[in-house]
Coordinates of C-alpha atoms in Angstrom, one line a residue:
M248 CA 136.4 234.2 -1.2
K249 CA 132.3 234.3 -2.3
I250 CA 130.6 232.1 -0.2
L251 CA 126.1 231.3 -0.9
L252 CA 124.6 229.0 1.9
I253 CA 121.3 227.6 1.0
S254 CA 119.0 226.1 3.4
Y255 CA 115.2 225.9 3.6
S256 CA 115.2 226.0 7.4
D257 CA 114.2 229.2 9.4
Y258 CA 117.0 231.2 10.7
D259 CA 114.4 232.5 13.6
Y260 CA 114.4 228.7 14.7
D261 CA 117.0 226.7 14.2
G262 CA 120.2 227.1 16.3
R263 CA 122.2 224.9 14.0
L264 CA 122.0 227.1 10.9
R265 CA 122.4 230.2 12.8
E266 CA 126.1 228.8 13.9
L267 CA 126.6 227.8 10.7
I268 CA 126.0 231.4 9.5
N269 CA 128.4 232.7 12.2
V270 CA 131.6 230.3 11.2
F271 CA 130.8 231.3 7.0
K272 CA 130.6 234.9 8.0
K273 CA 134.3 234.7 9.0
M274 CA 135.6 232.7 6.2
G275 CA 134.6 235.2 3.0
E276 CA 131.7 237.3 2.3
L277 CA 129.0 235.7 2.8
K278 CA 125.6 235.3 1.1
L279 CA 122.1 233.8 2.3
F280 CA 119.2 232.0 0.8
V281 CA 117.4 231.2 4.0
G282 CA 114.0 231.1 5.8
A283 CA 113.9 234.2 8.0
S284 CA 111.3 236.3 9.7
H285 CA 113.7 239.3 9.4
S286 CA 116.7 240.6 7.5
V287 CA 119.6 238.3 9.1
F288 CA 122.5 240.9 8.1
D289 CA 122.8 243.3 4.6
G290 CA 123.2 241.9 1.3
Q291 CA 121.1 238.5 1.5
H292 CA 118.2 236.7 0.7
T293 CA 115.8 235.3 2.9
F294 CA 112.3 234.0 2.6
K295 CA 109.1 234.2 4.9
K296 CA 106.9 231.0 3.3
L297 CA 107.9 229.7 0.4
S298 CA 106.5 226.2 -1.6
Y299 CA 109.6 223.9 -2.1
R300 CA 109.2 224.0 -5.7
D301 CA 109.9 227.7 -5.3
F302 CA 112.5 226.9 -3.0
I303 CA 114.3 225.0 -5.4
K304 CA 113.8 227.8 -8.5
G305 CA 114.3 230.8 -5.5
A306 CA 117.8 229.3 -4.6
E307 CA 119.2 228.7 -8.4
K308 CA 117.9 232.1 -9.4
Y309 CA 119.8 233.6 -7.0
A310 CA 123.0 231.9 -7.2
R311 CA 123.0 233.2 -10.8
S312 CA 122.6 236.6 -9.9
L313 CA 126.0 236.6 -7.6
H314 CA 128.2 236.2 -11.0
G315 CA 130.4 234.0 -9.8
L316 CA 130.5 231.6 -6.6
D317 CA 133.6 230.2 -4.4
L318 CA 132.0 228.1 -1.7
L319 CA 128.3 226.5 -2.2
V320 CA 127.2 225.5 1.3
V321 CA 124.5 223.4 1.3
D322 CA 122.3 223.0 4.8
N323 CA 120.6 219.4 5.2
R324 CA 119.2 217.0 2.6
R325 CA 116.2 219.9 1.1
A326 CA 118.9 221.9 -0.1
I327 CA 120.9 219.4 -2.1
F328 CA 118.5 219.1 -4.9
P329 CA 118.6 222.9 -5.7
A330 CA 122.5 222.9 -4.7
L331 CA 122.7 220.1 -7.4
M332 CA 121.6 222.1 -10.1
I333 CA 123.7 225.0 -9.0
K334 CA 126.8 223.5 -9.1
R335 CA 125.9 222.2 -12.6
K336 CA 126.0 225.7 -14.0
V337 CA 128.4 227.1 -11.4
K338 CA 131.8 225.9 -11.0
C339 CA 132.6 226.1 -6.8
K340 CA 133.6 224.1 -4.2
M341 CA 130.2 222.4 -2.1
I342 CA 130.1 221.9 1.6
L343 CA 127.3 219.8 2.6
D344 CA 126.1 219.7 6.3
C345 CA 124.5 216.3 7.0
R346 CA 122.9 217.0 10.3
E347 CA 120.5 213.8 10.2
L348 CA 121.6 210.3 9.7
Y349 CA 118.9 208.3 8.1
F350 CA 119.0 205.2 5.6
P351 CA 116.5 204.2 3.2
R352 CA 115.9 200.8 4.9
E353 CA 114.9 202.4 8.0
V354 CA 112.6 205.1 6.7
H355 CA 108.6 204.0 6.0
H356 CA 107.2 207.1 4.9
F357 CA 107.5 208.4 1.5
A358 CA 108.9 211.9 1.4
G359 CA 112.0 210.4 4.1
K360 CA 112.6 207.9 1.6
V361 CA 113.0 210.5 -1.1
G362 CA 115.3 212.4 1.0
C363 CA 117.4 209.8 1.5
Y364 CA 117.9 209.0 -2.2
I365 CA 118.3 212.6 -2.9
E366 CA 121.2 212.9 0.1
K367 CA 123.0 209.9 -1.4
P368 CA 124.5 211.8 -4.5
G369 CA 124.9 215.2 -2.7
I370 CA 127.2 213.3 -0.3
K371 CA 129.1 212.0 -3.5
K372 CA 129.4 215.6 -5.0
A373 CA 130.1 217.3 -1.5
D374 CA 134.2 218.4 -1.3
I375 CA 133.1 218.3 2.4
I376 CA 131.1 216.7 4.4
I377 CA 129.9 218.2 8.2
C378 CA 127.7 215.9 10.6
A379 CA 126.7 216.1 14.1
N380 CA 129.2 213.9 16.2
K381 CA 132.5 211.8 15.9
E382 CA 130.1 208.4 15.7
R383 CA 128.0 209.8 12.9
A384 CA 131.0 210.6 11.0
E385 CA 132.2 207.0 11.5
V386 CA 129.0 205.5 10.3
M387 CA 128.7 207.4 7.1
R388 CA 132.4 207.2 6.1
D389 CA 131.7 203.2 6.7
Y390 CA 128.1 203.5 4.6
Y391 CA 129.1 206.0 1.8
K392 CA 132.6 204.6 1.4
L393 CA 134.2 207.8 1.7
Q394 CA 137.9 208.6 1.1
K395 CA 137.8 211.6 3.9
T396 CA 135.8 211.0 7.4
P397 CA 133.3 214.1 7.8
L398 CA 133.8 216.9 9.7
V399 CA 132.2 217.0 13.0
F400 CA 130.2 220.2 13.6
E401 CA 128.5 219.4 17.7
N402 CA 125.0 220.6 18.1
L403 CA 125.8 222.6 21.2
R404 CA 123.0 224.9 22.1
K405 CA 122.9 227.1 25.1
L406 CA 119.3 228.8 26.0
I407 CA 119.2 232.4 26.3
Y408 CA 116.4 235.1 27.7
S409 CA 114.1 237.1 25.6
N410 CA 114.3 241.5 26.1
N411 CA 110.8 240.1 27.4
F412 CA 112.1 237.9 30.1
N413 CA 109.9 238.5 33.3
E414 CA 111.2 236.4 36.3
D415 CA 108.4 237.0 38.9
K416 CA 105.9 236.7 36.4
I417 CA 107.5 232.9 35.7
K418 CA 108.7 232.2 39.3
E419 CA 105.0 232.6 40.2
K420 CA 103.5 230.8 37.4
F421 CA 105.4 227.7 38.3
A422 CA 106.0 228.3 42.3
Q423 CA 103.7 225.5 42.9
Y424 CA 106.8 223.0 41.6
L425 CA 109.9 224.8 43.3
V426 CA 109.2 223.0 46.3
D427 CA 112.1 223.7 48.6
D428 CA 113.0 219.7 49.8
E429 CA 112.5 218.0 46.5
I430 CA 114.7 217.0 43.9
R431 CA 113.8 218.6 40.8
I432 CA 114.6 216.2 37.3
I433 CA 113.7 217.8 34.0
S434 CA 112.9 216.3 30.8
T435 CA 112.4 218.1 27.6
S436 CA 111.0 215.2 25.7
G437 CA 107.4 215.2 27.2
C438 CA 105.0 212.3 27.1
I439 CA 107.2 210.5 23.8
I440 CA 107.0 207.2 24.2
S441 CA 109.2 205.9 22.0
R442 CA 112.0 207.6 24.0
T443 CA 111.0 205.5 26.8
S444 CA 109.8 208.5 28.9
D445 CA 106.9 206.1 30.4
V446 CA 109.9 204.3 31.4
L447 CA 111.6 206.9 33.6
V448 CA 108.0 207.3 35.3
E449 CA 107.5 204.3 36.0
N450 CA 110.8 203.8 38.0
L451 CA 110.2 207.1 39.8
D452 CA 109.4 205.1 42.8
R453 CA 113.1 204.0 43.4
V454 CA 114.2 207.1 43.6
N455 CA 115.7 207.4 47.2
R456 CA 115.2 211.4 47.6
K457 CA 111.9 213.0 47.5
C458 CA 111.4 214.2 43.7
R459 CA 109.2 216.0 41.6
L460 CA 109.8 215.1 38.1
I461 CA 108.9 218.2 35.9
L462 CA 107.9 216.7 31.6
V463 CA 108.1 219.5 29.3
G464 CA 107.5 219.1 25.5
E465 CA 105.9 217.5 23.1
D466 CA 102.9 215.6 24.3
S467 CA 100.7 214.5 21.5
G468 CA 97.3 212.6 22.3
K469 CA 98.3 209.0 22.4
D470 CA 101.3 209.1 24.3
R471 CA 99.8 211.5 26.7
I472 CA 97.1 209.4 27.8
I473 CA 99.2 206.3 28.0
M474 CA 101.6 208.6 30.4
E475 CA 98.6 209.4 32.7
N476 CA 97.6 205.7 32.7
V477 CA 101.8 205.1 33.6
I478 CA 100.9 207.9 36.5
K479 CA 97.7 206.6 37.8
K480 CA 99.0 202.7 37.8
H481 CA 101.6 203.6 40.0
K482 CA 100.1 206.4 41.8
L483 CA 102.3 208.9 41.3
S484 CA 101.9 212.4 43.0
N485 CA 105.0 213.8 42.0
V486 CA 104.9 213.9 38.3
V487 CA 104.0 217.4 36.1
I488 CA 103.4 217.6 32.6
L489 CA 103.5 221.0 31.3
G490 CA 103.3 220.4 27.4
K491 CA 104.9 223.1 25.7
V492 CA 106.6 226.3 27.1
N493 CA 108.2 229.1 25.8
Q494 CA 112.3 229.4 25.6
D495 CA 112.1 232.1 28.6
E496 CA 109.8 229.5 30.8
L497 CA 112.2 226.5 29.4
K498 CA 115.6 228.4 30.4
F499 CA 113.7 229.4 34.5
L500 CA 112.4 225.6 34.7
I501 CA 116.1 224.1 33.9
H502 CA 118.2 226.5 36.0
H503 CA 116.0 225.8 38.8
S504 CA 116.2 221.8 38.5
H505 CA 118.9 219.6 39.8
I506 CA 118.9 216.7 37.1
G507 CA 118.4 216.8 33.3
V508 CA 117.0 213.8 31.4
V509 CA 118.6 212.9 27.7
N510 CA 116.6 210.2 26.0
Y511 CA 116.4 208.6 22.9
N512 CA 115.6 204.8 21.2
Q513 CA 117.9 202.8 19.6
N514 CA 115.9 201.8 16.7
D515 CA 117.4 203.2 14.2
F516 CA 121.2 205.3 13.0
N517 CA 119.6 208.8 13.7
N518 CA 118.6 208.0 17.5
K519 CA 121.1 205.6 18.1
Y520 CA 124.1 208.2 17.3
C521 CA 122.2 211.3 18.5
A522 CA 123.5 214.5 18.2
S523 CA 121.5 215.8 21.1
G524 CA 121.3 219.8 21.5
K525 CA 118.6 219.0 24.5
L526 CA 121.9 217.9 26.8
Y527 CA 123.8 221.5 26.1
E528 CA 121.1 222.9 27.5
F529 CA 121.1 221.5 30.9
I530 CA 124.7 221.3 30.6
Y531 CA 124.8 225.4 30.4
E532 CA 122.8 225.7 33.1
G533 CA 124.7 223.6 35.0
I534 CA 122.8 220.6 36.1
P535 CA 124.1 217.3 35.2
V536 CA 122.0 214.9 33.3
V537 CA 120.9 211.4 32.9
T538 CA 120.6 209.9 29.8
T539 CA 119.9 206.7 27.6
T540 CA 122.8 204.5 26.6
N541 CA 123.0 205.7 23.1
P542 CA 126.9 205.6 22.4
P543 CA 127.5 209.4 22.1
L544 CA 125.5 210.1 25.4
K545 CA 127.2 207.4 27.0
R546 CA 130.8 208.6 25.9
L547 CA 130.2 211.8 27.5
C548 CA 129.0 211.0 30.5
D549 CA 131.6 208.5 31.2
E550 CA 134.7 210.6 29.6
F551 CA 133.6 213.5 31.6
Q552 CA 132.1 212.5 34.3
I553 CA 128.7 214.6 33.4
G554 CA 126.1 212.1 34.4
V555 CA 125.2 208.9 34.3
A556 CA 123.9 206.6 31.9
D557 CA 121.0 204.3 32.4
D558 CA 118.2 202.9 30.1
T559 CA 115.9 202.3 33.7
Y560 CA 117.1 205.7 34.9
A561 CA 116.3 205.4 39.2
N562 CA 119.8 204.1 39.6
G563 CA 121.3 206.6 36.9
I564 CA 119.5 209.5 39.7
N565 CA 120.9 207.5 42.8
K566 CA 124.3 207.5 41.8
I567 CA 123.9 211.3 40.7
L568 CA 122.4 212.0 44.4
C569 CA 124.9 209.7 45.9
N570 CA 127.5 212.8 44.8
Y571 CA 125.6 215.4 43.6
E572 CA 128.4 218.4 44.3
F573 CA 131.1 216.1 42.2
Y574 CA 128.6 215.9 38.9
K575 CA 127.4 219.5 38.8
R576 CA 130.9 221.0 39.4
N577 CA 131.7 218.4 36.4
A578 CA 128.8 219.6 33.9
E579 CA 129.8 223.7 34.7
E580 CA 133.6 222.7 34.4
Y581 CA 132.3 221.0 31.3
G582 CA 130.4 224.0 29.9
K583 CA 132.7 226.6 30.5
K584 CA 135.5 224.5 28.2
H585 CA 133.1 223.5 25.6
T586 CA 131.3 226.5 24.3
V587 CA 129.4 227.1 21.1
Q588 CA 132.0 230.0 20.0
A589 CA 134.9 227.4 20.8
N590 CA 132.4 224.8 18.9
N591 CA 132.3 227.3 15.9
E592 CA 135.9 227.9 15.5
R593 CA 136.7 224.6 15.6
L594 CA 134.8 223.6 12.8
R595 CA 136.3 227.2 10.9
K596 CA 139.7 225.7 11.1
G597 CA 138.9 222.4 10.1
L598 CA 137.3 223.9 6.7
I599 CA 140.0 225.8 6.4
K600 CA 142.2 222.5 6.7
C601 CA 140.4 220.6 4.2
M602 CA 140.5 223.5 1.6
R603 CA 143.8 223.5 1.5
L604 CA 144.7 219.8 1.2

């Protein structure tokens, strides 16, 4: 089976794209038209920087050069437009991965609305649809009136150290935050107020143990100012705003923390039914989580006891600390049973079953 996967995303920075490629490599002769800074494997086309117009033209031209195609794999919304052009000229099945869950009424910028209007015909034309969790699958089935529920491909993401990892250097850099008698709580949402990171900070003094909160990630000027004012108002000396860090530093910080915070808003479908790779970054380092009460996060916490869902954070943190070894053990066991490889194999088998029907 000859397969073409097209994506406007960058292979170097997109974990979901890399795992999709790993899945379809096992299903046939895979060709790629994707962004990447290097050759992914022999016999594919990659590009470093390409305007969207050139991406559309390039994908169509590359598809024609293959002289026959059995399966077209479409990664996310920006790849839909060239995919529809290809499908008009090449008779093949189409698989669409809908990694986001945006609807026109919830999107307030022009490009986003255009993306929604392009996605709808793509969904209608696709033979198989993939999404990122079962809650999203149910919403999509009902909203688009689909005959089949989309296949689920979870955003499992595991951090790995680079070849240049220097533990001593990183340990020295962060030594002041690794205090033996403190509970370290880490959030990779940075200072994003829309994710209620300010609520997390405001309630930090309700935690029953001596603790330190480490905020990693986006810290745009406006949100950072708000966060710094919250810290100042509550006279907190145990909050660290680190901003963005590299992957080696992130993995090190998570591994040396006790609890991870996973927080999203519930103002739209994409956030309410979040498909969090952040959660798995914590779980694969063996630490339990406190999450917001978004349905997918709450389901995982309740079903597998890997953490506690609590929109005010402090009660959840205290509950985990009261029985820390129980939650840590559950997180470690969940990580062992729900591997990236098993997730990929589940999708591969699901795709094969759907194509046989």
